[in-house]
mmCIF file of C-alpha atoms and ligand atoms in Angstrom:
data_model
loop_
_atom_site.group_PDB
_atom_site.id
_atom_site.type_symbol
_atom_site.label_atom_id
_atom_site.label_comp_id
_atom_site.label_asym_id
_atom_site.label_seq_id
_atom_site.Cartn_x
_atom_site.Cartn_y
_atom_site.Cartn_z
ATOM 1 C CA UNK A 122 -2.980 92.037 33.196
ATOM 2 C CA UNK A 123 -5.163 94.860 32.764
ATOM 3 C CA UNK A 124 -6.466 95.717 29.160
ATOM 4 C CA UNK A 125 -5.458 99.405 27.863
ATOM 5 C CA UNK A 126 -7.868 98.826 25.031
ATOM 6 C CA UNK A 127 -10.820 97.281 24.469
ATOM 7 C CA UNK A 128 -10.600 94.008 22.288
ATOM 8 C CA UNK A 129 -12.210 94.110 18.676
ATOM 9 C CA UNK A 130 -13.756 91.211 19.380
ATOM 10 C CA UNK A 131 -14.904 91.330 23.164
ATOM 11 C CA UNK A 132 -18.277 90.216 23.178
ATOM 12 C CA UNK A 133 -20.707 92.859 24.839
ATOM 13 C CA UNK A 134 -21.681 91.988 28.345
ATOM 14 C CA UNK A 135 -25.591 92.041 28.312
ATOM 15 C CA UNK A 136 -26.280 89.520 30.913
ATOM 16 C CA UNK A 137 -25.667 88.501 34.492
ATOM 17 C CA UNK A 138 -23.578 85.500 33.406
ATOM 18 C CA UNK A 139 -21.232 87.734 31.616
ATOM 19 C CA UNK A 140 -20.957 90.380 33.577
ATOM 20 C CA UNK A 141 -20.114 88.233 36.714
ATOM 21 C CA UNK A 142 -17.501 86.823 34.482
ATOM 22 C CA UNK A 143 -15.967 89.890 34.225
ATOM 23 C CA UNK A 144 -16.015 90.936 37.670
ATOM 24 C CA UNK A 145 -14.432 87.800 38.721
ATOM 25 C CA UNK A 146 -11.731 88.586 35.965
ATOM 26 C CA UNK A 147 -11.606 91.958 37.321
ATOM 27 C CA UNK A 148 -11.029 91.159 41.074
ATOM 28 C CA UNK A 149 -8.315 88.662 39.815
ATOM 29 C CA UNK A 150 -5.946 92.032 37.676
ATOM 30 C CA UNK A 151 -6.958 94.201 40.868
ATOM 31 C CA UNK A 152 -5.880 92.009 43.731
ATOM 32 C CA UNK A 153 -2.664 91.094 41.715
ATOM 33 C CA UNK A 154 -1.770 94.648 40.559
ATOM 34 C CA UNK A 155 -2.732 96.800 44.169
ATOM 35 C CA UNK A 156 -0.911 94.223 46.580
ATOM 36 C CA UNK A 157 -1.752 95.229 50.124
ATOM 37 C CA UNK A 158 -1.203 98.707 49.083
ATOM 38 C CA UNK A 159 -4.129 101.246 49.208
ATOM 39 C CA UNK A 160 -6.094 102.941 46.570
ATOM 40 C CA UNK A 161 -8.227 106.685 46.230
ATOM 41 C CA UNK A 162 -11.384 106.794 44.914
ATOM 42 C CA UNK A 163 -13.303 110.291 44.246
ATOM 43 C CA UNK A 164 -16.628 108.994 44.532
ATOM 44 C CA UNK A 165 -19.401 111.282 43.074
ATOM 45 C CA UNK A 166 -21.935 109.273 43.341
ATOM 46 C CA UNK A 167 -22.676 108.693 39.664
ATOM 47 C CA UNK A 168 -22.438 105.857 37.924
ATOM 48 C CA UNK A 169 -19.075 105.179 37.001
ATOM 49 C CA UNK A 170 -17.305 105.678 40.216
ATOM 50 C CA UNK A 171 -20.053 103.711 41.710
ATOM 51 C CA UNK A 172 -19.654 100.625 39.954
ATOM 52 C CA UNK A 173 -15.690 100.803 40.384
ATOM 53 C CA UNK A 174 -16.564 102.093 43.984
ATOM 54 C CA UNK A 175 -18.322 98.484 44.373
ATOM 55 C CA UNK A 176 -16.051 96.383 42.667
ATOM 56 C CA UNK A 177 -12.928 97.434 44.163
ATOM 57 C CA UNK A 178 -15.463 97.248 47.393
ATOM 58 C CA UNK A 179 -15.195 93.296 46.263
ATOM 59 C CA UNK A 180 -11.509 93.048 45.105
ATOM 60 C CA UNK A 181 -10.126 94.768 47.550
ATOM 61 C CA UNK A 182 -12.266 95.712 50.566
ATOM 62 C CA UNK A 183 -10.847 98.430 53.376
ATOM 63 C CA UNK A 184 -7.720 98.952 51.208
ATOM 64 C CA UNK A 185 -9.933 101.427 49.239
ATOM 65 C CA UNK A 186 -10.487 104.749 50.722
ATOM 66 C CA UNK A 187 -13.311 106.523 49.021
ATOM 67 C CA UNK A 188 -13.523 110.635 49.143
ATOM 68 C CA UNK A 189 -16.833 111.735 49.089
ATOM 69 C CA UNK A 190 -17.114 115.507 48.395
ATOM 70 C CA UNK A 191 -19.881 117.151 48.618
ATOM 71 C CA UNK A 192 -19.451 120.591 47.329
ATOM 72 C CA UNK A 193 -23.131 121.752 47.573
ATOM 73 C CA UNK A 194 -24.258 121.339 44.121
ATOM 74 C CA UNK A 195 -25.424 118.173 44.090
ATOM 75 C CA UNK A 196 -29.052 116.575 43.680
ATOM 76 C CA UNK A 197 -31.424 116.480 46.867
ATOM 77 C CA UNK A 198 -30.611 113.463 48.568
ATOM 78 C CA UNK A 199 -27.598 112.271 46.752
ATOM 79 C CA UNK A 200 -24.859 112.787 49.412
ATOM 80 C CA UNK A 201 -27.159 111.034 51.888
ATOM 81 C CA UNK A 202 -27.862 108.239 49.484
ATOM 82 C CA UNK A 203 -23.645 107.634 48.799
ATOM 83 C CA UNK A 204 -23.305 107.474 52.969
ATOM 84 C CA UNK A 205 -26.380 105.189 53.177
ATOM 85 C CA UNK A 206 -25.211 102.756 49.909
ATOM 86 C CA UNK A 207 -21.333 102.817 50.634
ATOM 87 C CA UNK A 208 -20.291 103.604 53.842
ATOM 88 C CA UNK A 209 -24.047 101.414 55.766
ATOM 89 C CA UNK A 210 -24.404 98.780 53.322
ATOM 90 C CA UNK A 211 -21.231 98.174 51.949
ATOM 91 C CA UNK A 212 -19.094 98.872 54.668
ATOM 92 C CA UNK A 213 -16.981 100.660 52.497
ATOM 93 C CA UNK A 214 -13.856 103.277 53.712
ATOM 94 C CA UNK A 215 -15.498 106.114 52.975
ATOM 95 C CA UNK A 216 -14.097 109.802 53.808
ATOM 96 C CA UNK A 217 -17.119 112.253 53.362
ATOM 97 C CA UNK A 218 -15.975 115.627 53.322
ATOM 98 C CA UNK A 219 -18.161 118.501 53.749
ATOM 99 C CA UNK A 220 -17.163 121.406 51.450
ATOM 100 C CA UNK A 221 -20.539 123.148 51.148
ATOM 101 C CA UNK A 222 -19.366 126.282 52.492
ATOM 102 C CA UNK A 223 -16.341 126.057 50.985
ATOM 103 C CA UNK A 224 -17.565 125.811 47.727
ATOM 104 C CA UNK A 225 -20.110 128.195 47.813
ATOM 105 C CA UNK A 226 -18.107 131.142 49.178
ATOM 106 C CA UNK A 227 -15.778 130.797 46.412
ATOM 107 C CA UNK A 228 -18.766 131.018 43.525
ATOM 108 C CA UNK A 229 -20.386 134.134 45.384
ATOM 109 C CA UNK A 230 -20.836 136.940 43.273
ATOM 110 C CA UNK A 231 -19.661 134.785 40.291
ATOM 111 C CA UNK A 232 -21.805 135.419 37.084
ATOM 112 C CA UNK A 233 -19.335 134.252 33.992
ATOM 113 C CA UNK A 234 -19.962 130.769 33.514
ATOM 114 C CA UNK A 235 -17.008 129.872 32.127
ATOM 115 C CA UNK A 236 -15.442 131.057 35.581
ATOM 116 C CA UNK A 237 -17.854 129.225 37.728
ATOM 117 C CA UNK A 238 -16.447 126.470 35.675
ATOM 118 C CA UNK A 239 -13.327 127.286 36.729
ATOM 119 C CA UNK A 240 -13.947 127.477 40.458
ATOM 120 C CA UNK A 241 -15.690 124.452 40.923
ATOM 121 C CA UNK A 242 -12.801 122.613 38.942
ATOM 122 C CA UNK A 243 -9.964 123.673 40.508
ATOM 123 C CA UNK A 244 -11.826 123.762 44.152
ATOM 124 C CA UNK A 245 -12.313 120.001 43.769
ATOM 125 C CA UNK A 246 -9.390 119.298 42.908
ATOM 126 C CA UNK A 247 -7.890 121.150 45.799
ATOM 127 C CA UNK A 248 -10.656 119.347 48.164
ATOM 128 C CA UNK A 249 -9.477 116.419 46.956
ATOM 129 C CA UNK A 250 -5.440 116.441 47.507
ATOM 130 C CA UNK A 251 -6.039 118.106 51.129
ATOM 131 C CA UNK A 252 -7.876 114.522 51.928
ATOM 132 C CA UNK A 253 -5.091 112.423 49.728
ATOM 133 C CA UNK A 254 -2.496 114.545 51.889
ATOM 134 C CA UNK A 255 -3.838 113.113 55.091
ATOM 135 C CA UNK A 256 -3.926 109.430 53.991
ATOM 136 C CA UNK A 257 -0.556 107.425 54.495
ATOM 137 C CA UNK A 258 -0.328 104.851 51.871
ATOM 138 C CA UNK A 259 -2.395 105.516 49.144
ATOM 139 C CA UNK A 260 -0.218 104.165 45.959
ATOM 140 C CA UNK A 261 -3.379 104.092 43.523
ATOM 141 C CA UNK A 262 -6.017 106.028 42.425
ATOM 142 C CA UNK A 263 -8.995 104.621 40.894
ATOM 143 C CA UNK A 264 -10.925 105.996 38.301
ATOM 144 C CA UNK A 265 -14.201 105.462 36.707
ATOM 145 C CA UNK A 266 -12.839 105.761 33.219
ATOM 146 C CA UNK A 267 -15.624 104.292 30.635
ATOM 147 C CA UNK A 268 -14.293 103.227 27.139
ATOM 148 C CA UNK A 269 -16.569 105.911 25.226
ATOM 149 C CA UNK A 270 -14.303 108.550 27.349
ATOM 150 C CA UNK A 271 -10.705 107.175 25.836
ATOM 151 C CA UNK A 272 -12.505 107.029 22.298
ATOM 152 C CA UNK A 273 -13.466 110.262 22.938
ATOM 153 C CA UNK A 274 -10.334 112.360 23.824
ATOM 154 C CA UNK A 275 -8.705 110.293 21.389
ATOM 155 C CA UNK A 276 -10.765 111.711 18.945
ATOM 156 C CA UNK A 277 -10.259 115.352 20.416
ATOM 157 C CA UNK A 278 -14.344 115.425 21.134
ATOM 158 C CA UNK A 279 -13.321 116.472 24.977
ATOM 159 C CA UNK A 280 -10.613 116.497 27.479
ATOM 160 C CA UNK A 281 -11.026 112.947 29.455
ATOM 161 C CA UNK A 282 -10.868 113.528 33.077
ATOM 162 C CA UNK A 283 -7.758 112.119 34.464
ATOM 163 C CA UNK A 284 -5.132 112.245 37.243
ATOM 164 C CA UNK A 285 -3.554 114.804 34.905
ATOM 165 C CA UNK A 286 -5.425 117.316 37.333
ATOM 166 C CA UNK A 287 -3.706 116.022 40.681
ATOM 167 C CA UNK A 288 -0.360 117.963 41.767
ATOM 168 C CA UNK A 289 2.977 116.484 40.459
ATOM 169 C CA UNK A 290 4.329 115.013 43.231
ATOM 170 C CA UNK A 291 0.762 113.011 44.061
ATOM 171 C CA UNK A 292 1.876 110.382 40.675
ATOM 172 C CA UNK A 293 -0.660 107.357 41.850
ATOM 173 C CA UNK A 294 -0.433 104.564 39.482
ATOM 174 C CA UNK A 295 -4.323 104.308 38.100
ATOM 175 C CA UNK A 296 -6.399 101.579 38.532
ATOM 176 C CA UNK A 297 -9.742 101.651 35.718
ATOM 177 C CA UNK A 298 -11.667 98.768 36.058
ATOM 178 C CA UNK A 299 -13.908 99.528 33.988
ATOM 179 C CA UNK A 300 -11.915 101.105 31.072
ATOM 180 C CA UNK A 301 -13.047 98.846 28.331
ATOM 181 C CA UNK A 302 -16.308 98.819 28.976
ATOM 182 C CA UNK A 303 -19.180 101.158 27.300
ATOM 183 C CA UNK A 304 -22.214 102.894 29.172
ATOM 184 C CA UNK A 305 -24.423 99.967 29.293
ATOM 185 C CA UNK A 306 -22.014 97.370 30.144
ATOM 186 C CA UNK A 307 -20.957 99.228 33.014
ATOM 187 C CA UNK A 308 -24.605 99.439 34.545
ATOM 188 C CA UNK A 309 -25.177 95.523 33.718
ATOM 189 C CA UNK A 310 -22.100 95.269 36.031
ATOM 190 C CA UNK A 311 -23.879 97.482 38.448
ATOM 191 C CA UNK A 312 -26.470 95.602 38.881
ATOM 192 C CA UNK A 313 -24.554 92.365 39.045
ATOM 193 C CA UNK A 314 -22.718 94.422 41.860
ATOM 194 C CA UNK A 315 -26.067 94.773 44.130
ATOM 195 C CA UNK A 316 -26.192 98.897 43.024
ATOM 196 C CA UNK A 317 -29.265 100.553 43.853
ATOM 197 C CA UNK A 318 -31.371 100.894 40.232
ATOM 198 C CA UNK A 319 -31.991 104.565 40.941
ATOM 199 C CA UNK A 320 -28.132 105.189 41.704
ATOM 200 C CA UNK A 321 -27.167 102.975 38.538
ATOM 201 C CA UNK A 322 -29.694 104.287 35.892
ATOM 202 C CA UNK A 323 -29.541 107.570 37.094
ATOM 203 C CA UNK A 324 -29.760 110.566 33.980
ATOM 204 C CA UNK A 325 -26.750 112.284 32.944
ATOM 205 C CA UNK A 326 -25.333 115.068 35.135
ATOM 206 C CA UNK A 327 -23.218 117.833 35.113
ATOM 207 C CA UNK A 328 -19.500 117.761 37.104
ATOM 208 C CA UNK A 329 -20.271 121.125 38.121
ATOM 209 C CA UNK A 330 -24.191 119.849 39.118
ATOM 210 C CA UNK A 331 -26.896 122.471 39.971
ATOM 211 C CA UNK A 332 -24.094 125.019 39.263
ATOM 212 C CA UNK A 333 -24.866 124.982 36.209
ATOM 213 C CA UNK A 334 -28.658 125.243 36.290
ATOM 214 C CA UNK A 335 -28.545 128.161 38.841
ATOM 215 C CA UNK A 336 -27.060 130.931 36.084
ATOM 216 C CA UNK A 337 -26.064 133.928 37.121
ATOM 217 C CA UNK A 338 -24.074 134.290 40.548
ATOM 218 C CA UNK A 339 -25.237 131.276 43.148
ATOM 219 C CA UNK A 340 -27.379 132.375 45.487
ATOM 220 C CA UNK A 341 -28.186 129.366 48.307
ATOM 221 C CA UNK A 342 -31.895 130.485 48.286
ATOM 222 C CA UNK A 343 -31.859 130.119 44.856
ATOM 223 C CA UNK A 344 -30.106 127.218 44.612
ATOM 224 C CA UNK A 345 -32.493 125.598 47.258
ATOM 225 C CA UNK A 346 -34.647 126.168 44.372
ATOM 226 C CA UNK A 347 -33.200 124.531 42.029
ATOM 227 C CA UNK A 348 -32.654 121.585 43.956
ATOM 228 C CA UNK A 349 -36.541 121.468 45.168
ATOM 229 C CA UNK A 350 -37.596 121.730 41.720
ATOM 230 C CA UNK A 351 -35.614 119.147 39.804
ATOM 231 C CA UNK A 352 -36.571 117.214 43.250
ATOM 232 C CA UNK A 353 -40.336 117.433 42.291
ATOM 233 C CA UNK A 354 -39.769 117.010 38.532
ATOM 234 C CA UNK A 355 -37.551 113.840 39.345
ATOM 235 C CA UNK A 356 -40.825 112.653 41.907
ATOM 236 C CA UNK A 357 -43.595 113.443 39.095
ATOM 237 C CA UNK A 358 -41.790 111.367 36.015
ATOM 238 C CA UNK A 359 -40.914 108.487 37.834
ATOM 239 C CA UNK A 360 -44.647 108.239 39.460
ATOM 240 C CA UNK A 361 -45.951 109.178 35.373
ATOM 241 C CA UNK A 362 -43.906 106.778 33.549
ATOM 242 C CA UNK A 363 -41.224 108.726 32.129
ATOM 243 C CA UNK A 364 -38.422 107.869 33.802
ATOM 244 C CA UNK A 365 -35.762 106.176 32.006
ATOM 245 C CA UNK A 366 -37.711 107.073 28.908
ATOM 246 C CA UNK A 367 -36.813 110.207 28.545
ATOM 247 C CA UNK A 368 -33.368 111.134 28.656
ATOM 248 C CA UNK A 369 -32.384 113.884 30.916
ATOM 249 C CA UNK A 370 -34.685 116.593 32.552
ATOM 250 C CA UNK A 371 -34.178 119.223 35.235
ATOM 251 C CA UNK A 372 -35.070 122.440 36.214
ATOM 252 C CA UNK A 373 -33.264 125.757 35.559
ATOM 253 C CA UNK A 374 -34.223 128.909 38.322
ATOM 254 C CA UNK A 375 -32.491 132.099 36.556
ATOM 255 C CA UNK A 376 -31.988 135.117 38.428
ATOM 256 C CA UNK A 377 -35.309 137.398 37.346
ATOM 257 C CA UNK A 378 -38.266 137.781 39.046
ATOM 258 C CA UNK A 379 -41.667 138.693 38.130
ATOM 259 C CA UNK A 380 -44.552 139.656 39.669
ATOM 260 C CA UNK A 381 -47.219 137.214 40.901
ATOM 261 C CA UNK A 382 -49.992 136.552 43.584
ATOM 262 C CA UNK A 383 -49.794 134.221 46.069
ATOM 263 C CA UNK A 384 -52.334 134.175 49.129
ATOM 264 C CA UNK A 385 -53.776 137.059 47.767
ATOM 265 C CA UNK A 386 -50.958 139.250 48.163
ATOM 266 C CA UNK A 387 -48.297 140.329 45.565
ATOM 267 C CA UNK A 388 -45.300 137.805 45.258
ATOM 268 C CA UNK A 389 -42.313 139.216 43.311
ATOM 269 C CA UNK A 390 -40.302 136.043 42.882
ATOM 270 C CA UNK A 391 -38.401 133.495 40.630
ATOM 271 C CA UNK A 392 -39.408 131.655 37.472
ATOM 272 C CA UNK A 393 -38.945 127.715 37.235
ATOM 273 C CA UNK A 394 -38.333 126.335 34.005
ATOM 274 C CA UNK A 395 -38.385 123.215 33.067
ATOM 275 C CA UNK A 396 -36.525 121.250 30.341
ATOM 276 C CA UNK A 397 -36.700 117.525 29.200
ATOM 277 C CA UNK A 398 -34.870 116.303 26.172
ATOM 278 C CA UNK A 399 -34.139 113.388 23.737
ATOM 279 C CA UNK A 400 -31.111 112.451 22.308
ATOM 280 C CA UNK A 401 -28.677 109.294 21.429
ATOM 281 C CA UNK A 402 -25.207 110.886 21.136
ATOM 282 C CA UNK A 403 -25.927 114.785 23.075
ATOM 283 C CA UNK A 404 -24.331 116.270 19.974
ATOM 284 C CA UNK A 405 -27.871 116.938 18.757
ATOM 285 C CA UNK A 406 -31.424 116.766 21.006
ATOM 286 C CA UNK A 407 -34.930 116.960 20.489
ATOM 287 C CA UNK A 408 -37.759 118.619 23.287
ATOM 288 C CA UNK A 409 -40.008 115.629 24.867
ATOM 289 C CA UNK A 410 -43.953 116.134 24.808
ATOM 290 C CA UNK A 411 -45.007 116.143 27.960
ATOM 291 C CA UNK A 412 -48.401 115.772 28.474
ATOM 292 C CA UNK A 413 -49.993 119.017 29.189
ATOM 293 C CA UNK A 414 -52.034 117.561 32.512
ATOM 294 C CA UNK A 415 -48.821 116.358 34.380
ATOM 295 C CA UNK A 416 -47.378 119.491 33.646
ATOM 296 C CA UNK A 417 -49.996 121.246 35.188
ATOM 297 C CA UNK A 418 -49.797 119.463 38.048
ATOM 298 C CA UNK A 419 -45.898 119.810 38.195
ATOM 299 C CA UNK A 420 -46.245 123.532 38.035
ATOM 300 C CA UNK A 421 -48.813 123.641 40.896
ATOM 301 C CA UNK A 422 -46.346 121.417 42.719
ATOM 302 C CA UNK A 423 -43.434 123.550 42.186
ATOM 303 C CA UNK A 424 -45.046 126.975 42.503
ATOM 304 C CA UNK A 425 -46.965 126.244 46.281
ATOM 305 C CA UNK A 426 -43.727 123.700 47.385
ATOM 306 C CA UNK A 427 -40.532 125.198 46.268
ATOM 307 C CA UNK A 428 -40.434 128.755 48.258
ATOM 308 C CA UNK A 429 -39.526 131.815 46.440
ATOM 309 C CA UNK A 430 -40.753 130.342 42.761
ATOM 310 C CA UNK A 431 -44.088 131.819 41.497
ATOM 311 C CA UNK A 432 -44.316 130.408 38.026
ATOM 312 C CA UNK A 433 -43.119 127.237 35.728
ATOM 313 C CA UNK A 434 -41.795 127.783 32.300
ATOM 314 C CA UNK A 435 -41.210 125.330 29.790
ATOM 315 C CA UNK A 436 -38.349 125.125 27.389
ATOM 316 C CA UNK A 437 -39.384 124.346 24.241
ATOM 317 C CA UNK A 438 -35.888 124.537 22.213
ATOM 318 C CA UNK A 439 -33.990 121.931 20.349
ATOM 319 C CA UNK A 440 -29.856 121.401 20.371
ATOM 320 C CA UNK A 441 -29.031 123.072 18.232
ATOM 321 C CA UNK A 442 -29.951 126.167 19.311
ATOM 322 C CA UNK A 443 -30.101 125.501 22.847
ATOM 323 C CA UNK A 444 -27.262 123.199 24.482
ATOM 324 C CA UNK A 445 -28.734 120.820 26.967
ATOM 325 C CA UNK A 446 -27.642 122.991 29.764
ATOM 326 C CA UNK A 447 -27.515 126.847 30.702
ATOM 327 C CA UNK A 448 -24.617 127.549 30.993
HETATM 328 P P1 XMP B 78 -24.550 120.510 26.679
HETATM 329 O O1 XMP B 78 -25.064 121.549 27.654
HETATM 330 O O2 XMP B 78 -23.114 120.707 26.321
HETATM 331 O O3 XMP B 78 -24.621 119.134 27.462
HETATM 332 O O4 XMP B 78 -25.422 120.385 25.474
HETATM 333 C C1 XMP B 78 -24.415 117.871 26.886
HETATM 334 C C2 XMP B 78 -24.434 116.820 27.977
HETATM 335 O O5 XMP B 78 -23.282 116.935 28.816
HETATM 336 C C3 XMP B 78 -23.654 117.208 30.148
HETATM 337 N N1 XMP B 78 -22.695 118.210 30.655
HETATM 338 C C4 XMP B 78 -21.628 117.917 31.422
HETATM 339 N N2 XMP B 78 -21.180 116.747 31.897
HETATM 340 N N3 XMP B 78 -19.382 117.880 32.954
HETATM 341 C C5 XMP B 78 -20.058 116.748 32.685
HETATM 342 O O6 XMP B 78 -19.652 115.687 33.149
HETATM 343 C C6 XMP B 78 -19.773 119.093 32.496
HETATM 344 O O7 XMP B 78 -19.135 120.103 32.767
HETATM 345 C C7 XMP B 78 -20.957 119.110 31.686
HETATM 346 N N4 XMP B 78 -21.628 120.088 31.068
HETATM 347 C C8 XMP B 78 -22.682 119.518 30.427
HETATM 348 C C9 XMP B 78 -25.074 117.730 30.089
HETATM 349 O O8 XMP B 78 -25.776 117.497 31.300
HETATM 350 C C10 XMP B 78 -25.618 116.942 28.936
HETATM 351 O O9 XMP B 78 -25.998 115.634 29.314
#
């Protein structure tokens, strides 16, 4: 039987030895609850959804049909990294949908960012049921539902992503494999599962993605931007050390331009800036010290690499007053 709740006494799974045990004990409640029937999977690519991706990729094989949407806001290389880990190496069912367009013709000319929000909310859910729609079968839906996510909502912190979002009449039965687990338990399983390290260590990131970094209406220039920045920032910290010691860092490309020179000529472009914070529990954060050289050389990197950027800010604010994001 599956666990609802995590046991007060379940002893934290910090090794290979234990968390093998648990997958084995996981395969086990799968196998015996799914059947031969079929089970959904939105798979983002983040951790969560990748370790239950790969584990039900175990229990259950082709029965699982994972959705991959990519709706344009995600990191440089990450839908290409999801086809290459699930769909090549795992031989997984995987359903990659291409919503790019889609996605971005609905945020044009959206500023409020409670709205863009909104959009990319409700668009993925819509995404989502077309693909279930087409699928004969499915009687499950997986999700990547972490135990820090039931405390959570329990505790009214935030609204825990659920089902609750799918239409009525698409009630799967849920299958969370990893429910009782927290953060780090769930990436020891990971790697037990043969996960890439950069897919299952990967920083903390936004449902709505670069959406959120791009403020203002979403441009695709500008978003390029955004994504060839925090693609060089990503490059620089891992080759300097700092990745995976400091805790999340992107780029932000608002919509203001200034006035620069670039091959001796006037370039009235964007500003970069760049933000890297501490924290333990996100209700609180502190600004990391990078060292002035690398920053340097980030900031030539981004300013002659990233078209359409002609300087690189850096934000030096705490949480409070800042949140981690823009918007
Ligand atoms: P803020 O900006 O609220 O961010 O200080 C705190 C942490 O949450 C992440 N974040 C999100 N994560 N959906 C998510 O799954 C969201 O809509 C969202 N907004 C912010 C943010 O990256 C940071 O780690």
């Amino acid at each position: 039987m599956a666990l609802d709740r995590r046991p007060e006494d379940m002893v934290r799974i910090t090794t290979p030895e234990l968390a093998q045990a648990f997958i084995d004990e996981q395969i086990e409640i799968v196998r015996k609850q799914v059947g031969d029937k079929k089970v959904l999977l939105a798979l983002s690519g983040g951790v969560d959804s990748s370790v239950v991706a790969a584990l039900l990729i175990k229990a259950i094989g082709k029965q699982l049909v994972c959705v991959h949407v990519n709706h344009g806001l995600l990191r440089k290389g990450e839908p290409e990294q999801v086809i290459e880990v699930f769909r090549n190496q795992m031989d997984a069912n995987l359903i990659y949908v291409d919503a790019v367009d889609r996605f971005l013709d609905k945020l044009a000319g959206v500023e409020d960012p409670e709205e863009k929000r909104m959009i990319i909310g409700n668009e993925f859910i819509e995404v989502f049921t077309e693909e279930a729609r087409k699928l004969d079968g499915i009687e499950f839906l997986a999700q990547g539902t972490i135990w820090p996510d039931i405390l959570e909502s329990e505790e009214g912190i935030k609204a825990h992503h659920n089902a609750g979002g799918l239409p009525e009449d698409m009630n799967f039965a849920l299958v969370e494999p990893v429910r009782i687990l927290f953060k780090d338990e769930v990436r020891v399983v990971g790697d037990q599962l043969g996960l890439p390290h950069e897919m299952n260590y990967r920083q903390p990131f936004p449902g709505p993605g670069l959406g959120v970094r791009c403020p203002g209406a979403i441009t695709r220039d500008r978003l390029e931007a955004v994504r060839e920045s925090d693609a060089i920032l990503r490059e620089e910290f891992a080759k300097n050390g700092l990745e995976g010691k400091v805790w999340q860092y992107f780029t932000v490309v608002p919509d203001f331009k200034s006035t620069g020179i670039k091959d001796g000529k006037r370039a009235f472009e964007w500003s970069c800036i760049v933000r890297a914070i501490n924290t333990t529990d996100v209700m609180t954060c502190t600004v990391e010290n990078v060292p002035y050289e690398l920053m340097c050389h980030i900031t030539d990197r981004i300013t002659h690499e990233v078209p359409g950027i002609n300087r690189v800010l850096y934000d030096f604010t705490p949480k409070p007053t800042g949140t981690v994001e823009f918007e």
